[in-house]
PDB file of C-alpha atoms in Angstrom:
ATOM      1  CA  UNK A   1      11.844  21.242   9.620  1.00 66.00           C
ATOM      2  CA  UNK A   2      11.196  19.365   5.912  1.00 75.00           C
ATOM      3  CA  UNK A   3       8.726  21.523   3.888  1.00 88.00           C
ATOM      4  CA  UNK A   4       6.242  18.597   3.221  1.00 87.00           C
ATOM      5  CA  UNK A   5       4.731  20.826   0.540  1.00 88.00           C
ATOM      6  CA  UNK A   6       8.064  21.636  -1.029  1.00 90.00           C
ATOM      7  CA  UNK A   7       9.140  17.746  -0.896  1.00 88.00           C
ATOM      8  CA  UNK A   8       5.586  16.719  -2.901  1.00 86.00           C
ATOM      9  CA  UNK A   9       6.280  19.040  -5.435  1.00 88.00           C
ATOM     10  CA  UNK A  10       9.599  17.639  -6.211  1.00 88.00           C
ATOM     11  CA  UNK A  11       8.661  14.646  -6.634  1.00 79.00           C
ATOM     12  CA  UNK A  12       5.351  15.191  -8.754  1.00 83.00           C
ATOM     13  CA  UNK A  13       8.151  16.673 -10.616  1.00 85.00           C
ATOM     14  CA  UNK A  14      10.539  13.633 -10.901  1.00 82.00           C
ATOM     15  CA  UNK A  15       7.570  11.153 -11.055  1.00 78.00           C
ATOM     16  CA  UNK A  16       8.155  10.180 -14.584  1.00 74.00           C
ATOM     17  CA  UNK A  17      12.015   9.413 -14.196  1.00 80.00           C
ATOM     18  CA  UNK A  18      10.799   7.072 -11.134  1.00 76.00           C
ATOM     19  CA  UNK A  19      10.438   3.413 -11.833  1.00 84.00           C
ATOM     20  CA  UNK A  20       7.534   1.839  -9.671  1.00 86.00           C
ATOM     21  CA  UNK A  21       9.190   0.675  -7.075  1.00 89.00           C
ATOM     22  CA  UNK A  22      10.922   4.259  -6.186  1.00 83.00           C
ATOM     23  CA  UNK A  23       7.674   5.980  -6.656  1.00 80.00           C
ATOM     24  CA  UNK A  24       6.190   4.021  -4.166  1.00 87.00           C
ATOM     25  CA  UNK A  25       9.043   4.267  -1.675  1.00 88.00           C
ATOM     26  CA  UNK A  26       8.733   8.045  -2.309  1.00 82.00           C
ATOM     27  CA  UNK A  27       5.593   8.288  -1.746  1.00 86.00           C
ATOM     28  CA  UNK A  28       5.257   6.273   1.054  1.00 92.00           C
ATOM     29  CA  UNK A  29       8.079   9.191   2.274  1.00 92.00           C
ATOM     30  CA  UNK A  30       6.420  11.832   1.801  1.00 91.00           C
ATOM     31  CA  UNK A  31       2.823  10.497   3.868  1.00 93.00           C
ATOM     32  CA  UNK A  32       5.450   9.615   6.879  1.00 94.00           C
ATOM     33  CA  UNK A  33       6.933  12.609   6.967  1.00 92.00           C
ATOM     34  CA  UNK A  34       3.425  14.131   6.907  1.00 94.00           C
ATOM     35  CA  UNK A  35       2.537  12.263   9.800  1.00 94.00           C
ATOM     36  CA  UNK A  36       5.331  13.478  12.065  1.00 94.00           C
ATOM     37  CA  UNK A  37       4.813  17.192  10.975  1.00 94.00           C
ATOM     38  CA  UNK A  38       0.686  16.485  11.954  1.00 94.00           C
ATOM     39  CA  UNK A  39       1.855  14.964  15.362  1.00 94.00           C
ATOM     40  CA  UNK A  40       4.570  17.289  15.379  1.00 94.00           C
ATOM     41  CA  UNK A  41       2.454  20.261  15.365  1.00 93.00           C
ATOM     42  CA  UNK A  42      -0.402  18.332  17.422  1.00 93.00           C
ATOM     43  CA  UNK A  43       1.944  18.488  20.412  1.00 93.00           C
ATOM     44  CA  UNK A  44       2.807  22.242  19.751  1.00 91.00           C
ATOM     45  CA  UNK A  45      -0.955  22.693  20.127  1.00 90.00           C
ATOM     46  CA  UNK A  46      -1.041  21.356  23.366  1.00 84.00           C
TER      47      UNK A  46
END
C-alpha cells in the first residue's frame, strides 16, 4: 500500500518546481489516496 505520509512529503518537497495547475492535481492526489487508505482501513476495522 502507498505511504500517504511518504507521498506528502515528496511533494512538499517538489512544490516549488510545480506550476499551479500540477500542484493542484497533486494535491488533489494525495487527499484521494487518503480517502481510500481511511476507508481502506475502516473496513479492516470491521
Amino acid at each position: 500500500m502507498v505511504n500517504i505520509n511518504e507521498m506528502r512529503e515528496e511533494i512538499y518537497r517538489k512544490i516549488e518546481l510545480l506550476d499551479p495547475t500540477k500542484l493542484k492535481l497533486a494535491l488533489n492526489r494525495v487527499n484521494i489516496l487518503k480517502e481510500i487508505q481511511d476507508i481502506e482501513e475502516e473496513n479492516i476495522q470491521n
